[in-house]
Coordinates of C-alpha atoms in Angstrom, one line a residue:
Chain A
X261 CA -7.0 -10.4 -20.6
X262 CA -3.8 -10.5 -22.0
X263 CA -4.3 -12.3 -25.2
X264 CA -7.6 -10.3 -25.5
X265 CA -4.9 -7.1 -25.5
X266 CA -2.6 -9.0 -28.0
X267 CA -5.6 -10.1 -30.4
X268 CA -7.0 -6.1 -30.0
X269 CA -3.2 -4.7 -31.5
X270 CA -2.8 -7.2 -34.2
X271 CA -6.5 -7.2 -35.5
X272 CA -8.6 -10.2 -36.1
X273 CA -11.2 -11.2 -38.4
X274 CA -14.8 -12.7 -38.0
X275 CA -14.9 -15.6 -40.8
X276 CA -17.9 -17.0 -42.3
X277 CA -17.5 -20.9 -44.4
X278 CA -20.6 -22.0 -46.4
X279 CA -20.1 -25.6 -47.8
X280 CA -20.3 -29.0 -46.9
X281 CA -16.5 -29.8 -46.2
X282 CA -16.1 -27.5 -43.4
X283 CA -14.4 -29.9 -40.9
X284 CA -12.2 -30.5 -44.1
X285 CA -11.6 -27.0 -44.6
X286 CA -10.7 -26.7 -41.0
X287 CA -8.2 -28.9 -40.6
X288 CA -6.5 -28.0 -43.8
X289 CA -5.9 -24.8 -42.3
X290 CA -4.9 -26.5 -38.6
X291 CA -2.2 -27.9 -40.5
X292 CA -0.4 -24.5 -41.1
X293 CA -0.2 -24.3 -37.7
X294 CA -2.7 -21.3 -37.5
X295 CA -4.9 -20.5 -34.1
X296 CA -8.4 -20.0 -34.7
X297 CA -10.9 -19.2 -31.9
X298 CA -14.8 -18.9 -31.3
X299 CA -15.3 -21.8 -33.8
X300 CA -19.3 -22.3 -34.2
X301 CA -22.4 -23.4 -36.4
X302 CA -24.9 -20.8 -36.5
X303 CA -27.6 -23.4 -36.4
X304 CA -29.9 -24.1 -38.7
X305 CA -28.4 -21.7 -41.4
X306 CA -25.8 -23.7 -43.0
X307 CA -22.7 -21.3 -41.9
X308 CA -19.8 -21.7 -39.4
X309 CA -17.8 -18.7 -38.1
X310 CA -14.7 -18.5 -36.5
X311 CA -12.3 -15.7 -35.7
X312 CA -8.3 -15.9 -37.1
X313 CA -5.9 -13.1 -37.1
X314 CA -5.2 -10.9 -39.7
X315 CA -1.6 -13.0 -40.9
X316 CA -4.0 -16.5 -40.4
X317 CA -6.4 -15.1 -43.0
X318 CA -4.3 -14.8 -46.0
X319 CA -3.3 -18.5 -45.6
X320 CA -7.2 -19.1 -46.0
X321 CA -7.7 -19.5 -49.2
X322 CA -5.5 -22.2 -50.8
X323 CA -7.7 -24.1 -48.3
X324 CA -10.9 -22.9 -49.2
X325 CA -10.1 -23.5 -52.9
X326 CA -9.2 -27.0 -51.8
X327 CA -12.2 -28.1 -49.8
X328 CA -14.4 -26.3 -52.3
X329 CA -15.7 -24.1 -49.5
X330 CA -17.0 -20.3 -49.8
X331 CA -15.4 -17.4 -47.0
X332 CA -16.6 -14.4 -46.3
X333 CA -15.3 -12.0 -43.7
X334 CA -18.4 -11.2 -41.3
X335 CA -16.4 -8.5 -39.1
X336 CA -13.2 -6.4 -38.8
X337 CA -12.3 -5.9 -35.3
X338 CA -8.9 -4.5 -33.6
X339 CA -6.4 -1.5 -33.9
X340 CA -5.2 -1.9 -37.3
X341 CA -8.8 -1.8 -38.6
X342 CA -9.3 0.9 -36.7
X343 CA -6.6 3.0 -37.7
X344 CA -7.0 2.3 -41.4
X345 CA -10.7 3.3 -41.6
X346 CA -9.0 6.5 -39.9
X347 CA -6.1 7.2 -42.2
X348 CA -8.3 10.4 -43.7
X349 CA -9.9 11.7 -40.8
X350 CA -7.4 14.7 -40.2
X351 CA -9.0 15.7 -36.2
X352 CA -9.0 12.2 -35.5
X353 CA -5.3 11.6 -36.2
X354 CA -4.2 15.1 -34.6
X355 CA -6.5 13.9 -31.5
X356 CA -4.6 10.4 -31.1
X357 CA -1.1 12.1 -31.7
X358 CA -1.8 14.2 -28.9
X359 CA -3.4 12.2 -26.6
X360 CA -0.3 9.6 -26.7
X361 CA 2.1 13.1 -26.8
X362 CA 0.5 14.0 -23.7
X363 CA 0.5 10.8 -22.0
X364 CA 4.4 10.7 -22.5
X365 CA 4.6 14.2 -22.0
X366 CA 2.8 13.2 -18.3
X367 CA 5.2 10.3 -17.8
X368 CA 7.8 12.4 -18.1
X369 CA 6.8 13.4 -14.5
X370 CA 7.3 11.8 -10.7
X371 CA 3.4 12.3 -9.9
X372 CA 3.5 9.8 -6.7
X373 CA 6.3 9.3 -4.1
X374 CA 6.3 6.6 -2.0
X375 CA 7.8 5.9 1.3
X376 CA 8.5 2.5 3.1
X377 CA 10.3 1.1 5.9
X378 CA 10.1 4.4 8.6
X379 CA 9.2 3.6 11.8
X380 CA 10.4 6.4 13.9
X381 CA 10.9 9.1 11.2
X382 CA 8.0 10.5 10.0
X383 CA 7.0 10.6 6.4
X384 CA 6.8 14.7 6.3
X385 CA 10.6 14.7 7.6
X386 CA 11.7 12.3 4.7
X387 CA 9.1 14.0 1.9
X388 CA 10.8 17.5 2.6
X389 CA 14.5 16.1 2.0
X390 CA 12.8 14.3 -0.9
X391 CA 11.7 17.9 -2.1
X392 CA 14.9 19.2 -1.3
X393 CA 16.8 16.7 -3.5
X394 CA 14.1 17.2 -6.5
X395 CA 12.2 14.2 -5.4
X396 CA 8.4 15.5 -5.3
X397 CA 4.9 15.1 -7.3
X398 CA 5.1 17.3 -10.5
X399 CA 8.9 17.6 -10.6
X400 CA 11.3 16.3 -13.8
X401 CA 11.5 12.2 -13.5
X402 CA 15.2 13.0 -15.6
X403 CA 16.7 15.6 -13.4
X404 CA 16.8 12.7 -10.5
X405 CA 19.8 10.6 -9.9
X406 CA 18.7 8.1 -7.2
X407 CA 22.3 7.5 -5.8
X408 CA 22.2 11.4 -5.0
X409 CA 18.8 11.6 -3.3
X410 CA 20.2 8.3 -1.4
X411 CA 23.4 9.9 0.1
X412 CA 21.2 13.0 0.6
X413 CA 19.0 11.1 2.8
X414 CA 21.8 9.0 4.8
X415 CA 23.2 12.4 5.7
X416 CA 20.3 14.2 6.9
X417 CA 19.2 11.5 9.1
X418 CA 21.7 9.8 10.9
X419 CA 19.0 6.9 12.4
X420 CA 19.1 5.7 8.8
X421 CA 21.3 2.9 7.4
X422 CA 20.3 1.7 4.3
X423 CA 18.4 4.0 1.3
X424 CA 17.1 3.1 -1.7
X425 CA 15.6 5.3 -4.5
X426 CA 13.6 3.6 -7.2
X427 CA 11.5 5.2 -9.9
X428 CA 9.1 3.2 -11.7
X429 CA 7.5 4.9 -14.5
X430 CA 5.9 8.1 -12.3
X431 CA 5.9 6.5 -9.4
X432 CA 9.2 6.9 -7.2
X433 CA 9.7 5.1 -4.3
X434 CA 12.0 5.5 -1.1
X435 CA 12.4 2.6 1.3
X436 CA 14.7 3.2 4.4
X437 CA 16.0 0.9 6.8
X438 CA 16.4 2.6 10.4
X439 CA 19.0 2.4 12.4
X440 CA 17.9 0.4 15.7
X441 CA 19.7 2.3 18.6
X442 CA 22.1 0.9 20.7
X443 CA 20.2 0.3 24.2
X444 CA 22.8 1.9 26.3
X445 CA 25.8 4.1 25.8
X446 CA 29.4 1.7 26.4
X447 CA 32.8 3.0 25.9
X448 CA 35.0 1.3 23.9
X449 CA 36.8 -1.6 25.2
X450 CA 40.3 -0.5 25.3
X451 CA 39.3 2.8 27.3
X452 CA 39.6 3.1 31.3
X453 CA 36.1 3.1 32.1
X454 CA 33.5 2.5 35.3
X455 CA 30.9 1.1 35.7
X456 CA 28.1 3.2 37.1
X457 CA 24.5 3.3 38.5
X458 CA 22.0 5.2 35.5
X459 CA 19.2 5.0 38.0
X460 CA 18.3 5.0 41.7
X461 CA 17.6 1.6 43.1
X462 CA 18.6 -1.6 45.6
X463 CA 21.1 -3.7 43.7
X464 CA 19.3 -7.5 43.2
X465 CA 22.4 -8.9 41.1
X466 CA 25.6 -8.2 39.4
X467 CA 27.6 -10.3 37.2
X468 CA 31.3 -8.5 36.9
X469 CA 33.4 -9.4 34.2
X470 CA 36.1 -6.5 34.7
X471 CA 36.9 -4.1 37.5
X472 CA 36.5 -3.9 41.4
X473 CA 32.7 -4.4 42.7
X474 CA 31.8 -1.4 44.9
X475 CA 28.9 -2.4 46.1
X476 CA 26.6 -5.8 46.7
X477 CA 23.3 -6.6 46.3
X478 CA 20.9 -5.5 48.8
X479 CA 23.1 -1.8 48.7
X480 CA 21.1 1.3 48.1
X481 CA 22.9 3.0 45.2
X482 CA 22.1 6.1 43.7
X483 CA 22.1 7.3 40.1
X484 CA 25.9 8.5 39.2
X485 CA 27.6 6.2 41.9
X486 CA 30.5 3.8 41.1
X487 CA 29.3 0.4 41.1
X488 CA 32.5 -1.3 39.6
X489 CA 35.6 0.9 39.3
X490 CA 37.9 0.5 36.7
X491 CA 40.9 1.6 39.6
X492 CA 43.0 -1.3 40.6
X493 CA 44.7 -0.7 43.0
X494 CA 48.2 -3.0 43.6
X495 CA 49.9 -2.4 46.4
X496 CA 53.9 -3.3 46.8
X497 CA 56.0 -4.4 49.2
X498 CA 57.0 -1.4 49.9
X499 CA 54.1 -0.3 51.5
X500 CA 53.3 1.7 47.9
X501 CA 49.9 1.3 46.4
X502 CA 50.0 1.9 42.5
X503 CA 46.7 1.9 40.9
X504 CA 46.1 1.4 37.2
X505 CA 43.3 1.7 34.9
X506 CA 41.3 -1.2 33.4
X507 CA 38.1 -1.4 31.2
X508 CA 35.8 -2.5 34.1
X509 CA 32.7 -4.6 32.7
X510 CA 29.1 -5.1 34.4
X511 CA 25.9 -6.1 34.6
X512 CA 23.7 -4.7 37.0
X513 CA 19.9 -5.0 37.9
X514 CA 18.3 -3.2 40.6
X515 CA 15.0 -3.0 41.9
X516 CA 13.1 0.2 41.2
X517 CA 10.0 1.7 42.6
X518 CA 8.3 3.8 40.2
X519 CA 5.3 6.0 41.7
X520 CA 2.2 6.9 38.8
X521 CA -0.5 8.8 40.1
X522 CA -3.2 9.2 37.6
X523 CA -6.8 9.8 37.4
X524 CA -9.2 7.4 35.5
X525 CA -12.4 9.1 34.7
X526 CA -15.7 7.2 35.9
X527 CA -17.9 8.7 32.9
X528 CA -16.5 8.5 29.5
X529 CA -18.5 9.0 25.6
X530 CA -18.7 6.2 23.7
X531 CA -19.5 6.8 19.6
X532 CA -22.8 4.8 18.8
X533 CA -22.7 5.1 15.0
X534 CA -26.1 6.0 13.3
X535 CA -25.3 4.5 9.7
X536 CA -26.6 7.7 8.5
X537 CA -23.9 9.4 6.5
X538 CA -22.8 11.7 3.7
X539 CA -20.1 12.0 1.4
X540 CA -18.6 15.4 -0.3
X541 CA -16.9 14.4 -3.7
X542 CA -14.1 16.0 -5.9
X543 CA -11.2 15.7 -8.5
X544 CA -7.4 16.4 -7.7
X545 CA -5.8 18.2 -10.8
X546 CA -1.8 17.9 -10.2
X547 CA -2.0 19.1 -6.6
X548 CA -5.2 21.2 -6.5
X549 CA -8.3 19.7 -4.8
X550 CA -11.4 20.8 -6.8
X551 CA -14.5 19.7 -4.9
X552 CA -17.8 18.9 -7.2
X553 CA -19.8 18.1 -4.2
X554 CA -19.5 20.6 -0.7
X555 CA -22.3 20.7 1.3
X556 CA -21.4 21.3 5.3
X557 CA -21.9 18.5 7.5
X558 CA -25.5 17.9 7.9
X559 CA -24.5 16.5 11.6
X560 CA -23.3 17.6 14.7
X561 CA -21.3 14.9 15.9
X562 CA -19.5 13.3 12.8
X563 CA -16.5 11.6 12.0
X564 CA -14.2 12.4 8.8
X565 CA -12.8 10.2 6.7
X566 CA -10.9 10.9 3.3
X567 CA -10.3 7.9 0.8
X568 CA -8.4 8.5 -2.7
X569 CA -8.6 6.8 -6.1
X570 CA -5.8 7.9 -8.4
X571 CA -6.2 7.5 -11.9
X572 CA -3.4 4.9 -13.4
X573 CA -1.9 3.2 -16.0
X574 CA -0.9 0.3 -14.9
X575 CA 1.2 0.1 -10.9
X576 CA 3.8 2.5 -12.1
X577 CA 2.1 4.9 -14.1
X578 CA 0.4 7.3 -11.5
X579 CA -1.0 10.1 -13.3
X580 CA -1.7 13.6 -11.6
X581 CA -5.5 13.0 -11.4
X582 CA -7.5 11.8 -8.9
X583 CA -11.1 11.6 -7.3
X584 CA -11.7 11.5 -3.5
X585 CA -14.5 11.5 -1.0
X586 CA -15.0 12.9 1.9
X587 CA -17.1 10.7 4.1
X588 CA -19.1 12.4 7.2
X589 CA -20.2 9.6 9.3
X590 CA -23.0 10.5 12.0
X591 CA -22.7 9.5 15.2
X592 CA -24.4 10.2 18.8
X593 CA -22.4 10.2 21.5
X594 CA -23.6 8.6 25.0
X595 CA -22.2 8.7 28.1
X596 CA -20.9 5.4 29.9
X597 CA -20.0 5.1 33.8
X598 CA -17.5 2.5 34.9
X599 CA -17.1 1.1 37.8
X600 CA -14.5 1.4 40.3
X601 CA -13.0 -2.1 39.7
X602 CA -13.4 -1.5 36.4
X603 CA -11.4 2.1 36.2
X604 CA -8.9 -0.3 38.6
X605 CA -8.5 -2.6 35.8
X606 CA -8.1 0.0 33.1
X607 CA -5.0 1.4 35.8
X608 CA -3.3 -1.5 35.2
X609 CA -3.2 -1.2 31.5
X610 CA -2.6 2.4 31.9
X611 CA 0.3 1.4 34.2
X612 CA 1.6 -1.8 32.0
X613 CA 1.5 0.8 28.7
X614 CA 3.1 3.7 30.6
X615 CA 6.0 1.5 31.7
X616 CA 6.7 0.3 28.1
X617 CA 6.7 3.6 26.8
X618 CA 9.3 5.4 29.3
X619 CA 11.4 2.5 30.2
X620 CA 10.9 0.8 26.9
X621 CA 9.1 -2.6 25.7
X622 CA 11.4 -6.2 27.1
X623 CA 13.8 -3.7 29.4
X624 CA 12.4 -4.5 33.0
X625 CA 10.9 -6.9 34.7
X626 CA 7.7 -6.3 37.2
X627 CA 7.5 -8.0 40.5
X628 CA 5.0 -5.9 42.0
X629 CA 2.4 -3.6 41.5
X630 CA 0.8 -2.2 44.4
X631 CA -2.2 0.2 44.0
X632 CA -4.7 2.7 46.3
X633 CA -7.4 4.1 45.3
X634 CA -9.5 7.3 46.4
X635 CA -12.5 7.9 44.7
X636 CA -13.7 11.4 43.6
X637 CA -17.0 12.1 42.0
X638 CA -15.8 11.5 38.8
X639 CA -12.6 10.0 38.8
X640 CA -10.7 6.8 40.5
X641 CA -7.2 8.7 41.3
X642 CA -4.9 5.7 41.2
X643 CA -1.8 6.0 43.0
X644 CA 0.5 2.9 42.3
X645 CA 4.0 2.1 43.4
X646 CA 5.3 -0.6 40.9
X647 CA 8.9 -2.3 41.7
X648 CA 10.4 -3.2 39.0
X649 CA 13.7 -5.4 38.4
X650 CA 15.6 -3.3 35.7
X651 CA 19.8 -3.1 34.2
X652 CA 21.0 0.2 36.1
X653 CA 24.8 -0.4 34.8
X654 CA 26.1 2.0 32.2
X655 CA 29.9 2.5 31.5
X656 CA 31.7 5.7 32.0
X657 CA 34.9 7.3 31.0
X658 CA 38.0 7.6 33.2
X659 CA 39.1 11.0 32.9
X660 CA 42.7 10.1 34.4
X661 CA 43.6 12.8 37.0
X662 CA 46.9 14.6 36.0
X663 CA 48.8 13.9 39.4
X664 CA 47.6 11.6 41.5
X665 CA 48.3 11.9 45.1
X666 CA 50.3 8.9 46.3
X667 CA 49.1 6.9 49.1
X668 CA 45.4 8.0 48.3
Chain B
X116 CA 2.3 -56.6 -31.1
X117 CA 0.4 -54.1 -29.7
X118 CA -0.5 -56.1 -26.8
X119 CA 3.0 -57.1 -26.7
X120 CA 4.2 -53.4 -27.2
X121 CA 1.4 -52.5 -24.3
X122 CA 3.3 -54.4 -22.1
X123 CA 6.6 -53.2 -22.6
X124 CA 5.6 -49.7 -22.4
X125 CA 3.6 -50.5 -18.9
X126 CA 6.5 -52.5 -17.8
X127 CA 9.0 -49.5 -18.8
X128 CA 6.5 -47.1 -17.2
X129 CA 6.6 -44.8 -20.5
X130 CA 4.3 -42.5 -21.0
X131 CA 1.7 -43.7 -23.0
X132 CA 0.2 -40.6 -24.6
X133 CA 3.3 -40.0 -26.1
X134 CA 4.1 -44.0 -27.6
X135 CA 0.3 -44.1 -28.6
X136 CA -0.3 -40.9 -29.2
X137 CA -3.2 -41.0 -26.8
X138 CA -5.2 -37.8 -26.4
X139 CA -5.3 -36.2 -22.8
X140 CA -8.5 -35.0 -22.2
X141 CA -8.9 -32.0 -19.5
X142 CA -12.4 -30.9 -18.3
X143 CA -12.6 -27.8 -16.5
X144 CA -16.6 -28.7 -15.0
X145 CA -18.8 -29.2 -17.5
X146 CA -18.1 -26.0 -19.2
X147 CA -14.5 -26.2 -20.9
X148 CA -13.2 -29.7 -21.9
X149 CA -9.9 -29.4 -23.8
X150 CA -8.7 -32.2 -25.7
X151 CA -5.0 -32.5 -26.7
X152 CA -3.2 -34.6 -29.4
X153 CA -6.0 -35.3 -31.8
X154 CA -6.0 -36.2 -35.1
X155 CA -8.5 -34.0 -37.2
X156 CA -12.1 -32.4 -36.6
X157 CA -14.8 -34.3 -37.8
X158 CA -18.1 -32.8 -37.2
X159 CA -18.7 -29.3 -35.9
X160 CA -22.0 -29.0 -34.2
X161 CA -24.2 -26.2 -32.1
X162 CA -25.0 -29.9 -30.3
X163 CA -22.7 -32.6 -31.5
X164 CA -18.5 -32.3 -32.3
X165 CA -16.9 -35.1 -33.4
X166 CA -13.0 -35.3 -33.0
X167 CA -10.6 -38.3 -34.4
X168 CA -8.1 -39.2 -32.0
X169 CA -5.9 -42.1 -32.2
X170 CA -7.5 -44.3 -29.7
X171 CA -10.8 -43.4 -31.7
X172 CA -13.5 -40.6 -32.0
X173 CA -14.5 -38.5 -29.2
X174 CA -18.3 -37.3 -29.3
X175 CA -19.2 -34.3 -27.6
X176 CA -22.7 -33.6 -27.1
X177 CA -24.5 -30.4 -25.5
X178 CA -25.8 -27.4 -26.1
X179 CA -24.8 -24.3 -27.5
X180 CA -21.6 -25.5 -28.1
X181 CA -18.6 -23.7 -29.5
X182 CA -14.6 -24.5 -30.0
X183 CA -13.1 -21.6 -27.9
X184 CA -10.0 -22.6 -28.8
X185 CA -8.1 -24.4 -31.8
X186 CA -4.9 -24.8 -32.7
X187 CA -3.1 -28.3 -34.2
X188 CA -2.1 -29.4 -31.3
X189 CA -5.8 -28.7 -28.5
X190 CA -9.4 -28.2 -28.9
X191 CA -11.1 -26.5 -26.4
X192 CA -14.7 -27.4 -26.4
X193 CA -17.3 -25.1 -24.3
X194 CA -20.7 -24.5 -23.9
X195 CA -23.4 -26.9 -21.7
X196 CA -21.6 -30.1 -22.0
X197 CA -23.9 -32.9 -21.3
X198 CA -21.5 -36.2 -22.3
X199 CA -18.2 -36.9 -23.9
X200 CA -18.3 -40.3 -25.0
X201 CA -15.6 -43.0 -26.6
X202 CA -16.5 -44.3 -30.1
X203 CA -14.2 -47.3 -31.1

């Protein structure tokens, strides 16, 4: 592919030899270290072609004269040839010139941003800074300066800690690297601080590495309560208890029950797809959609999908043009029943997924799940208590109290 | 001494297509067969092409054939191959 590109630029020529000394003539010219390719006999006619560039051929001839063979140049083929069998044609010139103006006038253009690495900001967030900071499809590639749009991005979202701005010919791409949040809030060591209970729950275990424990496992603590106080208290021999502050350091699990009462339905549709389907076709111009095909959906029940082919140079010249379909894909739906075990079975996954979501995936521990059932005419209504092991200890500030009262 | 000067260079573990100038022959299926370090072109054929090497002539024979490729240093030979045989 590539060396067909090169060979199409430079030009090559189709040679025809006539003679007897052809492998003669051949290797005279191999000797001037010249490529030839597409070296044949047309059979039966005497002749053997070959192709040679444009530079090869004018080192041809000594050698022809040498091994007494005749050339003849069969074809003309690439750009060169091209362009000089165009040097009059006025149009023709005025066409190319402003065919390659407009392609550089086009490149001159961002026509396709890209966004990587977002997992919890969505793309229309970071597109509208983008916009904001001159980043957008049809704006001026020059007026960008990527260290800008970087610190523009950083500061409107504070989840992000690493931006990069790249433009590639018209395509410009963003890639981000998200903050992941610290699980828990902490103080900062140095700072009086308690420990205490984020949740409700029965303390299963507690490893202390600062402060007075308050409680033990098996105690039923509520969210807010001290579970490790950062008070010490030292009492003198004077019968005087001084207290001073320390940093006080824990971790705490508790058992949790968590109640979910949900409903699974008994009757649900499923999609059986037909195969019949229809597609409605168009060009984007810049930003515009122009549709060449829209007919309304010849179905009732359909699904929709869009797929997009942009025209392009190359990866990293995007051009404003595109074609797209619209695909309309038929479907019946039918209604399935379940059965109860089965609706129990879809509670758990319910339950497991729910869990994740709220409490967050790797951050508890299950022991128990523990689920009744009532059945309705069209639903299971699952109601499940789940216990759950789960860290309850967050840290809190010591506001110090202005005057403590001695002796308390 | 070329017996002698075999031995040394299988003894040494040289590579012989440089010593001998041997010609590495590479076949890509029956389709391409490229041939390097050879010594001239002697017969160019729709079903024969003859090519001097130093260790002798190498006869292609086939159909339809047709040197893709040539510069001084490789022949590419393509087309339906049927043999490539050693003439000493």
């Amino acid at each position: 592919m590539l060396l067909a590109l090169h060979k199409f630029f430079r030009g090559y020529v189709t040679m025809e030899v006539r003679g007897f000394a052809i492998p003669r003539f051949i290797n005279l010219i191999l000797h001037k270290n010249i490529y030839i390719w597409n070296l044949y006999e047309d059979e039966g006619q005497g002749r053997t072609f070959f192709n040679c560039s444009i530079k090869a051929f004018r080192l041809l001839h000594p050698a022809a004269k040498k091994s007494g063979v005749r050339l003849r140049i069969r074809r003309k083929q690439g750009l060169p040839f091209i362009l000089h069998k165009n040097r009059r044609r006025k149009p023709w010139i005025i066409g190319a010139a402003l065919f390659m103006a407009l392609f550089m006038f086009l490149s001159s253009f961002v026509w396709l941003v890209e966004i990587t690495g977002n997992d919890t900001i969505g793309s229309e967030d970071l597109r509208i800074v983008l916009q904001q900071q001159g980043v957008a499809p049809g704006l001026f590639r020059r007026r960008i300066s990527p260290r800008e749009v970087e610190g523009a991005v950083m500061a409107a979202f504070t989840n992000i800690s690493y931006a990069n701005v790249t433009i590639h010919g018209t395509r410009a791409v963003l890639s981000v690297v998200e903050t992941i949040r610290p699980p828990q809030i902490s103080v900062d060591r140095g700072i009086p601080a308690d420990v205490i209970a984020a949740k409700d729950g029965i303390i299963h275990d507690m490893a202390t590495e600062a402060g007075r424990p308050l409680v033990r496992p098996g105690d039923v603590v509520a969210a807010g309560d001290v579970l490790v106080s950062g008070e010490l208290r030292v009492g003198t021999d004077y019968g005087e208890v001084h207290s001073y502050f320390v940093h006080a350091e824990a971790r705490v699990t508790a058992r949790r029950y968590v109640e979910y009462i949900f409903d699974v339905p008994l009757y649900f549709t499923s999609k059986n797809f037909t195969g019949n389907q229809m597609r409605n076709y168009g060009i984007i111009v810049f930003n515009t959609k122009i549709y060449l095909e829209n007919a309304p959906s010849p179905f009732i029940n359909y699904e929709l999908s869009h797929s997009e082919s942009r025209m392009s140079f190359g990866r990293n010249h995007p051009m404003p043009f595109a074609f797209f379909y619209d695909i309309f894909r038929e479907f019946i739906p039918e209604t399935e029943e379940r059965t109860v075990d089965e609706a129990l079975i879809m509670g758990q996954t319910i339950i497991t997924s729910r869990l994740n979501r709220e409490l967050g995936e790797g951050s508890f521990e299950v022991l128990n799940i523990e689920m009744a059932y009532e059945e309705t005419d069209e639903n299971v209504r699952v109601t499940a208590v789940i216990t759950i092991l789960e860290v309850i200890s967050m840290q809190r500030e010591i506001v110090p109290e202005i005057e403590a009262v001695p002796g308390e | 001494m070329r017996k002698k000067g075999r031995r040394i260079v299988e003894a040494l573990e040289l590579p012989k297509e440089v010593v001998f100038n041997l010609p590495i022959i590479q076949a890509l299926g029956a389709e391409d067969v490229s041939i390097t370090n050879y010594k001239s072109l002697m017969e160019i054929g729709t079903e024969r092409v003859r090519i001097n090497t130093a260790d002798g002539q190498v006869v292609f024979t086939g159909k339809k054939l047709i040197l893709k490729h040539v510069t001084s240093e490789s022949i590419t030979v393509s087309g339906d191959i049927d043999s490539i045989e050693f003439v000493r």
